[in-house]
Short mmCIF file of N, CA and C in Angstrom, two decimals:
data_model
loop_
_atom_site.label_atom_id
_atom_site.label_comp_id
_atom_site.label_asym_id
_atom_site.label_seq_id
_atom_site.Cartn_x
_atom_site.Cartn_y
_atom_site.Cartn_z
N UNK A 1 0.84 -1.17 0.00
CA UNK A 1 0.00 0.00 0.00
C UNK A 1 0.89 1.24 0.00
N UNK A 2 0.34 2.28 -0.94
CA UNK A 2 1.28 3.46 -0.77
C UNK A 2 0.61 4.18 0.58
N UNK A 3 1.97 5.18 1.14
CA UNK A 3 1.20 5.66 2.23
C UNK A 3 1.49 6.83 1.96
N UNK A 4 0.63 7.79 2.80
CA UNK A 4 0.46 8.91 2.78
C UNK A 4 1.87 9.97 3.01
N UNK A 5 2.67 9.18 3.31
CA UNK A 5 3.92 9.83 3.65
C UNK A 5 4.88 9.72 2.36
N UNK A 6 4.58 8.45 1.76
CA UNK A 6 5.51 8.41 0.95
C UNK A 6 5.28 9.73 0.07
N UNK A 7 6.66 9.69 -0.96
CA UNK A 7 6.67 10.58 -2.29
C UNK A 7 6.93 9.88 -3.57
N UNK A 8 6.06 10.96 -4.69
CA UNK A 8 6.04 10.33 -6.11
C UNK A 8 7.47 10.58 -6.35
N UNK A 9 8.54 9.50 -6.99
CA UNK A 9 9.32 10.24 -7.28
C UNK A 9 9.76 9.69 -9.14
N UNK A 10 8.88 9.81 -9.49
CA UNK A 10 8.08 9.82 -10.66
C UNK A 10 6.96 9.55 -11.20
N UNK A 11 6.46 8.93 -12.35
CA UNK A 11 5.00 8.48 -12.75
C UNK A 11 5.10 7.17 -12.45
N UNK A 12 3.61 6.71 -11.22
CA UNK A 12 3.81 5.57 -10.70
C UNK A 12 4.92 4.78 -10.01
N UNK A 13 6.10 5.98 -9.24
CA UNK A 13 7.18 5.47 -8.55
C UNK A 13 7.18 5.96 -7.58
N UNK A 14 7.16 5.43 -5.81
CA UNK A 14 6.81 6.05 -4.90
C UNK A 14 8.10 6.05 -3.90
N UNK A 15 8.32 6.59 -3.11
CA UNK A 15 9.46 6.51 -2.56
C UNK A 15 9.27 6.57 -0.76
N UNK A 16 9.85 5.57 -0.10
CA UNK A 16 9.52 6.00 1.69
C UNK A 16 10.09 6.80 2.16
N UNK A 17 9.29 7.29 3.21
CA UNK A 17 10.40 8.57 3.71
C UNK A 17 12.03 8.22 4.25
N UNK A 18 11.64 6.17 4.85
CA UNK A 18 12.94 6.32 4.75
C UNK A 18 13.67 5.70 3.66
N UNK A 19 13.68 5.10 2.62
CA UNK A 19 13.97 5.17 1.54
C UNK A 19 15.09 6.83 1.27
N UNK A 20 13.78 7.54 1.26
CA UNK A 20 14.78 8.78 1.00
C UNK A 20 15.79 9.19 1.90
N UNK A 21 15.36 8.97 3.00
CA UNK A 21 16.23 9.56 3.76
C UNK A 21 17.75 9.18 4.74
N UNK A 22 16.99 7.57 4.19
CA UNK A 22 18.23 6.61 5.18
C UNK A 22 19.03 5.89 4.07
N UNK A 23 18.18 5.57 3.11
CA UNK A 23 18.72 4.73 1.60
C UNK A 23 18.93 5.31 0.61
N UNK A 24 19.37 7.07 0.30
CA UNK A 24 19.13 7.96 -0.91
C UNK A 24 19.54 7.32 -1.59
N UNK A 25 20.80 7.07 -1.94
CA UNK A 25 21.79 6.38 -2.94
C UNK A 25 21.29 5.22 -3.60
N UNK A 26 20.80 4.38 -2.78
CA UNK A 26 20.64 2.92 -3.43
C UNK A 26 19.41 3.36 -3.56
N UNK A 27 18.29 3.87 -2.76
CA UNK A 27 16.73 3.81 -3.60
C UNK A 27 16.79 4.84 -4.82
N UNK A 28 17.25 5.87 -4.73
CA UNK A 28 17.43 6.61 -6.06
C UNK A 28 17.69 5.58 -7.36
N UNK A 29 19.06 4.78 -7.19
CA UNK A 29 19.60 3.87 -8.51
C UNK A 29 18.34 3.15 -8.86
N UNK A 30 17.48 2.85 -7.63
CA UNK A 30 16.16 1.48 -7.92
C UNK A 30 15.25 2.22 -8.75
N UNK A 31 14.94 3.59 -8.07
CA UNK A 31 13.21 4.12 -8.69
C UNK A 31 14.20 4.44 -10.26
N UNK A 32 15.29 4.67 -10.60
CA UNK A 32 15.78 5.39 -12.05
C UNK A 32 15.04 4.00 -12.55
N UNK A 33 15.92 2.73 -11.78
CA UNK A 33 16.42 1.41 -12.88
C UNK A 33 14.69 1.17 -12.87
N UNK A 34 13.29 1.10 -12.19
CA UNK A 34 12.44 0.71 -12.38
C UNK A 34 12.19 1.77 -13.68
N UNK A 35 12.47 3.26 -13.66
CA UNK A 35 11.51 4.01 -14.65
C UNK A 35 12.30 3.69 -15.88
N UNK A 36 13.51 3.68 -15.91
CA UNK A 36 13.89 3.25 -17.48
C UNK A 36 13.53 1.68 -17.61
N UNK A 37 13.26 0.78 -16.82
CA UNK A 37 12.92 -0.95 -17.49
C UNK A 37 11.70 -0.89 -17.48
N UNK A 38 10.75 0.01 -16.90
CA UNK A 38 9.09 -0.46 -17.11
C UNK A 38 8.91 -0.43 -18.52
N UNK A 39 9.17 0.19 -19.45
CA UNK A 39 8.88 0.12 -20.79
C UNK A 39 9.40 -1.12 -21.22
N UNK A 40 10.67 -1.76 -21.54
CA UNK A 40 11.09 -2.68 -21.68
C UNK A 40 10.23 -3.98 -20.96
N UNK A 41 10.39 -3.68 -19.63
CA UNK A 41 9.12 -4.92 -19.24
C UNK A 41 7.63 -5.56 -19.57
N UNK A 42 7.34 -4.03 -20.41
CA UNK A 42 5.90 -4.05 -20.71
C UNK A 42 6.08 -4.68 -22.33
N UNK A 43 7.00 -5.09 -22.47
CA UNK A 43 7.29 -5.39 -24.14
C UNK A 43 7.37 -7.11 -23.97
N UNK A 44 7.80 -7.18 -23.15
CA UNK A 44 8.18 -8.58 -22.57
C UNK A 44 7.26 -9.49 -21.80
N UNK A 45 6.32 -8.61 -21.26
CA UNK A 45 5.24 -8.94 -20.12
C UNK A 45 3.79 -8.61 -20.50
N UNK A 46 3.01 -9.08 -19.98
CA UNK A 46 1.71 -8.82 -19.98
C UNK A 46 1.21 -8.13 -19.26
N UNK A 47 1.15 -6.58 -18.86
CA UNK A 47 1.17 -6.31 -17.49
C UNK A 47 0.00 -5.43 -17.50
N UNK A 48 -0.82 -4.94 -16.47
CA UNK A 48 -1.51 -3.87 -15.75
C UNK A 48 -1.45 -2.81 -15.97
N UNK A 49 -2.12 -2.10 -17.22
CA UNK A 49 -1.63 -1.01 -17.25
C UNK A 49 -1.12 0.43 -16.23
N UNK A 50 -2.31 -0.02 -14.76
CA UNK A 50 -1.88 1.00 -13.79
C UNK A 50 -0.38 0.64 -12.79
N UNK A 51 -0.06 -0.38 -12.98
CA UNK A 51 0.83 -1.07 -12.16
C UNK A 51 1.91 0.26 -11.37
N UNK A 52 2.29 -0.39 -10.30
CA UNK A 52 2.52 0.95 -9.39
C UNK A 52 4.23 0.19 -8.76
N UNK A 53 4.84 1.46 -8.44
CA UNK A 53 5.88 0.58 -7.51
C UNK A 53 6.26 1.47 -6.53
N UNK A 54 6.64 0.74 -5.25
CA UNK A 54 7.14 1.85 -3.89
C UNK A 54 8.55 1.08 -3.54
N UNK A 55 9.19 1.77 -3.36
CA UNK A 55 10.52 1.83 -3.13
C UNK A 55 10.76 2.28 -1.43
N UNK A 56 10.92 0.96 -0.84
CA UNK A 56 10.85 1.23 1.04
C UNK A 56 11.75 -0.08 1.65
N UNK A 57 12.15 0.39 2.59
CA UNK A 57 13.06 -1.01 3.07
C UNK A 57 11.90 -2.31 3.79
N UNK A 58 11.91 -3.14 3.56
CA UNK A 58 11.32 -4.47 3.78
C UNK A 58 11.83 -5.21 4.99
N UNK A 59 11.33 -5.10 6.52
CA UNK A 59 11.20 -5.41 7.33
C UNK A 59 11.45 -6.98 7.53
N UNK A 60 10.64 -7.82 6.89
CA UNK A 60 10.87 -9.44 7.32
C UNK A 60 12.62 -9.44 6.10
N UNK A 61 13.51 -10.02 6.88
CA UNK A 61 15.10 -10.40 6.39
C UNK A 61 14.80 -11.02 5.09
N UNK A 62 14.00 -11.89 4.80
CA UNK A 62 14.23 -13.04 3.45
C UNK A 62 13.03 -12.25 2.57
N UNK A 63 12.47 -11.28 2.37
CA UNK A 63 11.81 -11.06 1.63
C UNK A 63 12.45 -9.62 0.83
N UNK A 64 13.08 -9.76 -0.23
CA UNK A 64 13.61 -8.30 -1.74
C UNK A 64 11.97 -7.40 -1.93
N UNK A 65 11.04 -8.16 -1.97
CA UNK A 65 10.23 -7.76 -2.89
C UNK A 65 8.91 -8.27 -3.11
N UNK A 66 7.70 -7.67 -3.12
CA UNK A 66 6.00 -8.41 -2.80
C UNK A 66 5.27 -7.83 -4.09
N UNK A 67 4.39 -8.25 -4.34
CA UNK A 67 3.20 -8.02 -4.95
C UNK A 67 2.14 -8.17 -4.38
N UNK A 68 1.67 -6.63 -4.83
CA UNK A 68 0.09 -6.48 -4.01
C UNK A 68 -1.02 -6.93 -5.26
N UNK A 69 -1.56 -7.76 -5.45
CA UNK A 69 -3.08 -7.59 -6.39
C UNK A 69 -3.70 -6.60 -6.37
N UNK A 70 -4.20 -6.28 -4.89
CA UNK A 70 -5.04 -5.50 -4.83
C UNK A 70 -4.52 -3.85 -4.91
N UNK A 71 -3.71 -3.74 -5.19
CA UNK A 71 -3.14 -2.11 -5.31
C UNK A 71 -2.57 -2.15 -6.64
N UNK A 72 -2.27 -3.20 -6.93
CA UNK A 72 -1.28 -3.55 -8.29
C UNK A 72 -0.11 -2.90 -7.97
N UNK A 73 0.42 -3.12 -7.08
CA UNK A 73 1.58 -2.31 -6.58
C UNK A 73 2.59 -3.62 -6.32
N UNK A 74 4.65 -3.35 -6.87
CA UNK A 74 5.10 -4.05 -6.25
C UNK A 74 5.97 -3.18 -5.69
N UNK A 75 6.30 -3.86 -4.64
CA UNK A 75 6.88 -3.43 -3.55
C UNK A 75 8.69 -3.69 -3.66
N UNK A 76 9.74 -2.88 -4.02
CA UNK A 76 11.08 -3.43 -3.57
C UNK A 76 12.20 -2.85 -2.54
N UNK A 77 12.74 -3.26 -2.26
CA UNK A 77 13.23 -3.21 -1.07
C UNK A 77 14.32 -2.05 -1.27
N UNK A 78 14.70 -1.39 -0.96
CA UNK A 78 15.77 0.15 -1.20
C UNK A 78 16.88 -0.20 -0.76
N UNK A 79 17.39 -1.24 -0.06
CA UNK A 79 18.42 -1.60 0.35
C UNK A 79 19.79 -2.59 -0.59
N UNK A 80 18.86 -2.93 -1.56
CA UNK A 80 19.16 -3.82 -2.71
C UNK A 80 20.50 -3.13 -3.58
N UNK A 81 20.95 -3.39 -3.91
CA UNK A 81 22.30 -3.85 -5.06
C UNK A 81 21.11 -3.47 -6.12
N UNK A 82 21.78 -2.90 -7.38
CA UNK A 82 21.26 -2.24 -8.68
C UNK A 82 20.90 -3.84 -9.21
N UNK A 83 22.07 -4.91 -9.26
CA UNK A 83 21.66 -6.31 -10.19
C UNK A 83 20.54 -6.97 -9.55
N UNK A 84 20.44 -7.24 -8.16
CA UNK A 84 19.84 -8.22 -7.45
C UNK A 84 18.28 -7.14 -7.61
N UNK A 85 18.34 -5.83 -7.39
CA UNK A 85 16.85 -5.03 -7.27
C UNK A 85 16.30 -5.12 -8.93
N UNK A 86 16.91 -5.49 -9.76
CA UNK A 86 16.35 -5.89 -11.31
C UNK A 86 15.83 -6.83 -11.04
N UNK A 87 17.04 -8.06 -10.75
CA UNK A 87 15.93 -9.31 -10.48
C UNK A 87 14.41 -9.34 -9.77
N UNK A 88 14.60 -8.63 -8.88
CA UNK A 88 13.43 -8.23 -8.02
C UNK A 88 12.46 -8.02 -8.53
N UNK A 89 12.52 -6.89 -9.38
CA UNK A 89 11.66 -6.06 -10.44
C UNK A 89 11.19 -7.13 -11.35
N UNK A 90 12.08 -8.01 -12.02
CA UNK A 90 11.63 -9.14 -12.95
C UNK A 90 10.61 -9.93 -12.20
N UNK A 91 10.94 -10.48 -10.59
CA UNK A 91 10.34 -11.47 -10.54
C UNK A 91 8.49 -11.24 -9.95
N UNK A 92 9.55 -9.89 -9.47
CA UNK A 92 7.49 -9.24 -8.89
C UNK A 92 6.67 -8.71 -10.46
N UNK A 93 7.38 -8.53 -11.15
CA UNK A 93 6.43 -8.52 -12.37
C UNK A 93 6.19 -9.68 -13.09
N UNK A 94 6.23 -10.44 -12.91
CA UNK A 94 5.99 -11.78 -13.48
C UNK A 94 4.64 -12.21 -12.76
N UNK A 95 5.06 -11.75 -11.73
CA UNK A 95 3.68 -12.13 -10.53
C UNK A 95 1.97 -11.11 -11.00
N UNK A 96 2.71 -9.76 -11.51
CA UNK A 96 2.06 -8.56 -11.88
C UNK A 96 1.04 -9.59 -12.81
N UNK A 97 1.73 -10.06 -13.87
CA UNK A 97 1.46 -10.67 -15.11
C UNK A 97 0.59 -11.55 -14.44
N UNK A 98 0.82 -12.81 -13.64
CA UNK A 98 0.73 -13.94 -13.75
C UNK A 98 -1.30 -13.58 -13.07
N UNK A 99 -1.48 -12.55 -11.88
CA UNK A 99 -2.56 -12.06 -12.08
C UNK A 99 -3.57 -11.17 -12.97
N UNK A 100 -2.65 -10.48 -13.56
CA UNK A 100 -3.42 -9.61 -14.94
C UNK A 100 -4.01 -10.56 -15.98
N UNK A 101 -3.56 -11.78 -15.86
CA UNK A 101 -3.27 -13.03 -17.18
C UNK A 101 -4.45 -13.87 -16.23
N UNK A 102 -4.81 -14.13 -15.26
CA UNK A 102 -5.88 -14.63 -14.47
C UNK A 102 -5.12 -15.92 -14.59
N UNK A 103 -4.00 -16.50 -14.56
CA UNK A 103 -3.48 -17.52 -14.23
C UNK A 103 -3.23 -17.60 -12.99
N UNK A 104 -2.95 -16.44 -11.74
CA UNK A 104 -3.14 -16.15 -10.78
C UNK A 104 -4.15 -15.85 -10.14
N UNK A 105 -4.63 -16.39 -8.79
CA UNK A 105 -5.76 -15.84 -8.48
C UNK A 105 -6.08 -15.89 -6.94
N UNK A 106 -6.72 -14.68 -6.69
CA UNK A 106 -6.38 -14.95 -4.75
C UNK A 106 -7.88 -14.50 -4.55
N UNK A 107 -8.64 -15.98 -3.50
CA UNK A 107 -9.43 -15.94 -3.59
C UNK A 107 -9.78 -16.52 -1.77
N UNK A 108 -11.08 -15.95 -1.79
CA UNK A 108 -11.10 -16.33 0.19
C UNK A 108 -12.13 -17.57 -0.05
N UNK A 109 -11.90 -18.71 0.96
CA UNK A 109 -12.12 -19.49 0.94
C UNK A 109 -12.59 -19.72 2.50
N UNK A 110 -13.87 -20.49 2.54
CA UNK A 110 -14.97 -20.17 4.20
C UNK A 110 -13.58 -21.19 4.81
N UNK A 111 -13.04 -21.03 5.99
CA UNK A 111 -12.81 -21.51 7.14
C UNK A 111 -10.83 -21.82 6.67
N UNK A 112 -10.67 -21.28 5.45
CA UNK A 112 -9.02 -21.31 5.19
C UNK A 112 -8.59 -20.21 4.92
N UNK A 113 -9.41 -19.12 4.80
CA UNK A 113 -9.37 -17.68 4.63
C UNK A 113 -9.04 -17.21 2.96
N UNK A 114 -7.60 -16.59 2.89
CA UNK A 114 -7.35 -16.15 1.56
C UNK A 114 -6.42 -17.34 0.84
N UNK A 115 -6.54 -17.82 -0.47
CA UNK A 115 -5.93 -19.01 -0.80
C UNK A 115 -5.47 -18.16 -2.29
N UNK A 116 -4.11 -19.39 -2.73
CA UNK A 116 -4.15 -18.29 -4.21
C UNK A 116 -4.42 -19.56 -4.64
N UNK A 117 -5.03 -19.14 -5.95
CA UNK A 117 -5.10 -20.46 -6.98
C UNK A 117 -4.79 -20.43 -8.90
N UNK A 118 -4.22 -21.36 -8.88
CA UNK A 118 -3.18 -21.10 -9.82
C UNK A 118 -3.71 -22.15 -11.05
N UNK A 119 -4.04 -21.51 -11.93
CA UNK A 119 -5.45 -22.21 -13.46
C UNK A 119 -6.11 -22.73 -12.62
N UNK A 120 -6.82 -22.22 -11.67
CA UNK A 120 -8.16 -22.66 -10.91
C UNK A 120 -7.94 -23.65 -9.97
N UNK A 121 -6.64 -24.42 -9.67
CA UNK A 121 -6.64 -25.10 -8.70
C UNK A 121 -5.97 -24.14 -7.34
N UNK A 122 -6.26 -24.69 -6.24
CA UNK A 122 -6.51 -24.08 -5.14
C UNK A 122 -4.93 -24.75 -4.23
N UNK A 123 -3.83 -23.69 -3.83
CA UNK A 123 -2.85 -23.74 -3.62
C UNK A 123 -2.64 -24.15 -2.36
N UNK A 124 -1.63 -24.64 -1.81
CA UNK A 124 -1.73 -25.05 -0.49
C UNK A 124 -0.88 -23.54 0.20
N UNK A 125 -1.43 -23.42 2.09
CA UNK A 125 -0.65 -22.27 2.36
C UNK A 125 0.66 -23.11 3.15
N UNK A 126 1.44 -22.48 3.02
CA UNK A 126 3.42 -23.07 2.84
C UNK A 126 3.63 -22.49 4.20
N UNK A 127 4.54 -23.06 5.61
CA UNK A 127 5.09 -22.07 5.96
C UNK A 127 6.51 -22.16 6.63
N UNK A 128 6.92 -22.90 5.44
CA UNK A 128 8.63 -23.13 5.09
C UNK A 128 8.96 -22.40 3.92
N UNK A 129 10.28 -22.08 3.70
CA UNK A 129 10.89 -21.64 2.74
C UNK A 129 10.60 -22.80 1.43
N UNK A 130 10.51 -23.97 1.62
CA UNK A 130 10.61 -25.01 0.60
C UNK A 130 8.90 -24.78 0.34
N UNK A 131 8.43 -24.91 1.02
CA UNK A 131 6.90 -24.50 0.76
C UNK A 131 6.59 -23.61 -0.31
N UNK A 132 7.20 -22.50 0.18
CA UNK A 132 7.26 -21.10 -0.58
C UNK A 132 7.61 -21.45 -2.19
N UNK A 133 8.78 -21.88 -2.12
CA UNK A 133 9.54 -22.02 -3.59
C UNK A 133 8.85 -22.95 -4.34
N UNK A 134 8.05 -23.88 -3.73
CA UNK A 134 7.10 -25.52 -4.61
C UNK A 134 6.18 -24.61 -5.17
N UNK A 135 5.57 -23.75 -4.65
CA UNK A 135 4.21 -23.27 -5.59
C UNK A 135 4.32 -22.73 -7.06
N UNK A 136 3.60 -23.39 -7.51
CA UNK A 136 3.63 -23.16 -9.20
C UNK A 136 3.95 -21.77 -9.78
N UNK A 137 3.25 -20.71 -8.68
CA UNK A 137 3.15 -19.58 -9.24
C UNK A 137 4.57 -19.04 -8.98
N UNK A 138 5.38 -19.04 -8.39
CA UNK A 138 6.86 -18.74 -7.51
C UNK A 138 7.69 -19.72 -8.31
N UNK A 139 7.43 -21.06 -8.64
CA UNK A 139 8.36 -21.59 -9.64
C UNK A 139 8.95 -20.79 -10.79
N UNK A 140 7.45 -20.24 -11.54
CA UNK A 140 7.56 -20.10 -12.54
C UNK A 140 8.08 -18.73 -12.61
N UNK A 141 8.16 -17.51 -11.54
CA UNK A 141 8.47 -16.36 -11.08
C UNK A 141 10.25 -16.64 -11.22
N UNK A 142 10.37 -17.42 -10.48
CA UNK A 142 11.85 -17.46 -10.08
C UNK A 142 12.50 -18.34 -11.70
N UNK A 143 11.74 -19.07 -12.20
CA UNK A 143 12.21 -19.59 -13.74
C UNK A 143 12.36 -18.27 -14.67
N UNK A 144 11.85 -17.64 -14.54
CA UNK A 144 11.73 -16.33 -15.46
C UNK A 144 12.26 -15.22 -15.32
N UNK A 145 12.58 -14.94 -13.91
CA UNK A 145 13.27 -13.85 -13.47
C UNK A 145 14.64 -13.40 -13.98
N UNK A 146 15.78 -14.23 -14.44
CA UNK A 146 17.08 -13.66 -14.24
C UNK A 146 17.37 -13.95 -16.20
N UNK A 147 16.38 -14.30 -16.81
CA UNK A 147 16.11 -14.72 -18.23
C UNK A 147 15.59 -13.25 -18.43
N UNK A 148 14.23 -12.62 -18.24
CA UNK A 148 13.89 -10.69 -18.05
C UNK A 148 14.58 -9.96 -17.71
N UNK A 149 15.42 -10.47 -16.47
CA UNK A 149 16.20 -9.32 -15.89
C UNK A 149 17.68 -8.94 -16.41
N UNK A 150 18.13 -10.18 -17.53
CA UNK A 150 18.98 -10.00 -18.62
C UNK A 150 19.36 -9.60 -19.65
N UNK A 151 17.61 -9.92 -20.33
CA UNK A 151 17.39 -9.28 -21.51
C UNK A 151 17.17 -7.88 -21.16
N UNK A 152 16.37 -7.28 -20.04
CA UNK A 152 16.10 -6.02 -19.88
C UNK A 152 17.38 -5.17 -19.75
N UNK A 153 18.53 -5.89 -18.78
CA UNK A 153 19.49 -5.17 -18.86
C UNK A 153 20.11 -4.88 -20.31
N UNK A 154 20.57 -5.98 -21.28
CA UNK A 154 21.52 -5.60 -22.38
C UNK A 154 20.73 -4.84 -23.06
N UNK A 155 19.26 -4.68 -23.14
CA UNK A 155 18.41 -3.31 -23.79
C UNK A 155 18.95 -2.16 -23.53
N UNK A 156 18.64 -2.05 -21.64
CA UNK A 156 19.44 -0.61 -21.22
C UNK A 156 20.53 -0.11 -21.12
N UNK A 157 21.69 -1.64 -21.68
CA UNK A 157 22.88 -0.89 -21.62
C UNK A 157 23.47 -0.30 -22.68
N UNK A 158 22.63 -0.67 -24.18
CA UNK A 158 22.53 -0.21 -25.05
C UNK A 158 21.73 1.24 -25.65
N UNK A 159 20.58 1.08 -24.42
CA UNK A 159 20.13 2.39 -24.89
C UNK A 159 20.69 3.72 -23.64
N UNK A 160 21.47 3.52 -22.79
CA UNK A 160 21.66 4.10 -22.07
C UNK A 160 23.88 3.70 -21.47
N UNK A 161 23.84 4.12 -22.95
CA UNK A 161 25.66 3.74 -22.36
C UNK A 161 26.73 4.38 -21.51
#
């Protein structure tokens, strides 16, 4: 969710206050590297046309990077390395996709609450790391990620030398 504190620090790029203020350096390199690859991604991807991103440091240790459905917002972490916060960007947009494409789907279910379900079958909830990584939708996130986040780079290093 964007919050009221944050800042635009472009079209559809949001920035935390501490982002700005504790992470300038590295969240600056992230919101540039998201605004020059969203075009490139959208060539590559199927994506949302409103799709949103906030740039804030990420609290739980093992998590770079989230996708919201419901905001269409992904979330990456400001603390990140320029290579590893691409990957990031690749793999939460894949996720962007994988719900815009209704191959994804998060749906509440009486007495298991919110479940995702993935071509209509109904996912189990994980709460191991190995858990995490088995689900179809995260397979195929993490299969795709560093294959986008490659091609996107030798685009920008060409159009931006």
């Amino acid at each position: 969710m964007i919050k009221d504190t944050d800042k635009m620090v472009a079209e559809d790029i949001y920035m935390s206050l501490s982002a700005i203020y504790t992470h300038t350096k590295t969240a600056a390199v992230i919101a540039s590297m998201i605004q020059r690859s969203l075009p490139e991604f959208r060539k590559q991807l199927d994506l949302p046309e409103d799709v949103k991103f906030r740039v804030a440091p990420i609290k739980a240790k093992s998590i770079n990077g989230y996708y919201s459905v419901e905001d269409k917002l992904a979330v990456i972490d400001c603390r990140l390395g320029w290579a590893r916060a691409l990957e990031v960007i690749a793999h939460e947009l894949v996720h962007a996709e994988q719900y815009h494409t209704g191959k994804l789907k998060k749906k509440y279910v009486q007495r298991k609450g919110w479940l995702h379900h993935w071509n209509g079958t109904p996912g189990r909830k994980g709460t191991t790391y190995k858990a995490y990584r088995d689900q179809p939708w995260e397979q195929e996130a993490w299969n795709r990620q560093m294959y986008l986040a490659e091609t996107v780079c030798r685009i920008l290093e060409e159009k931006y030398p």
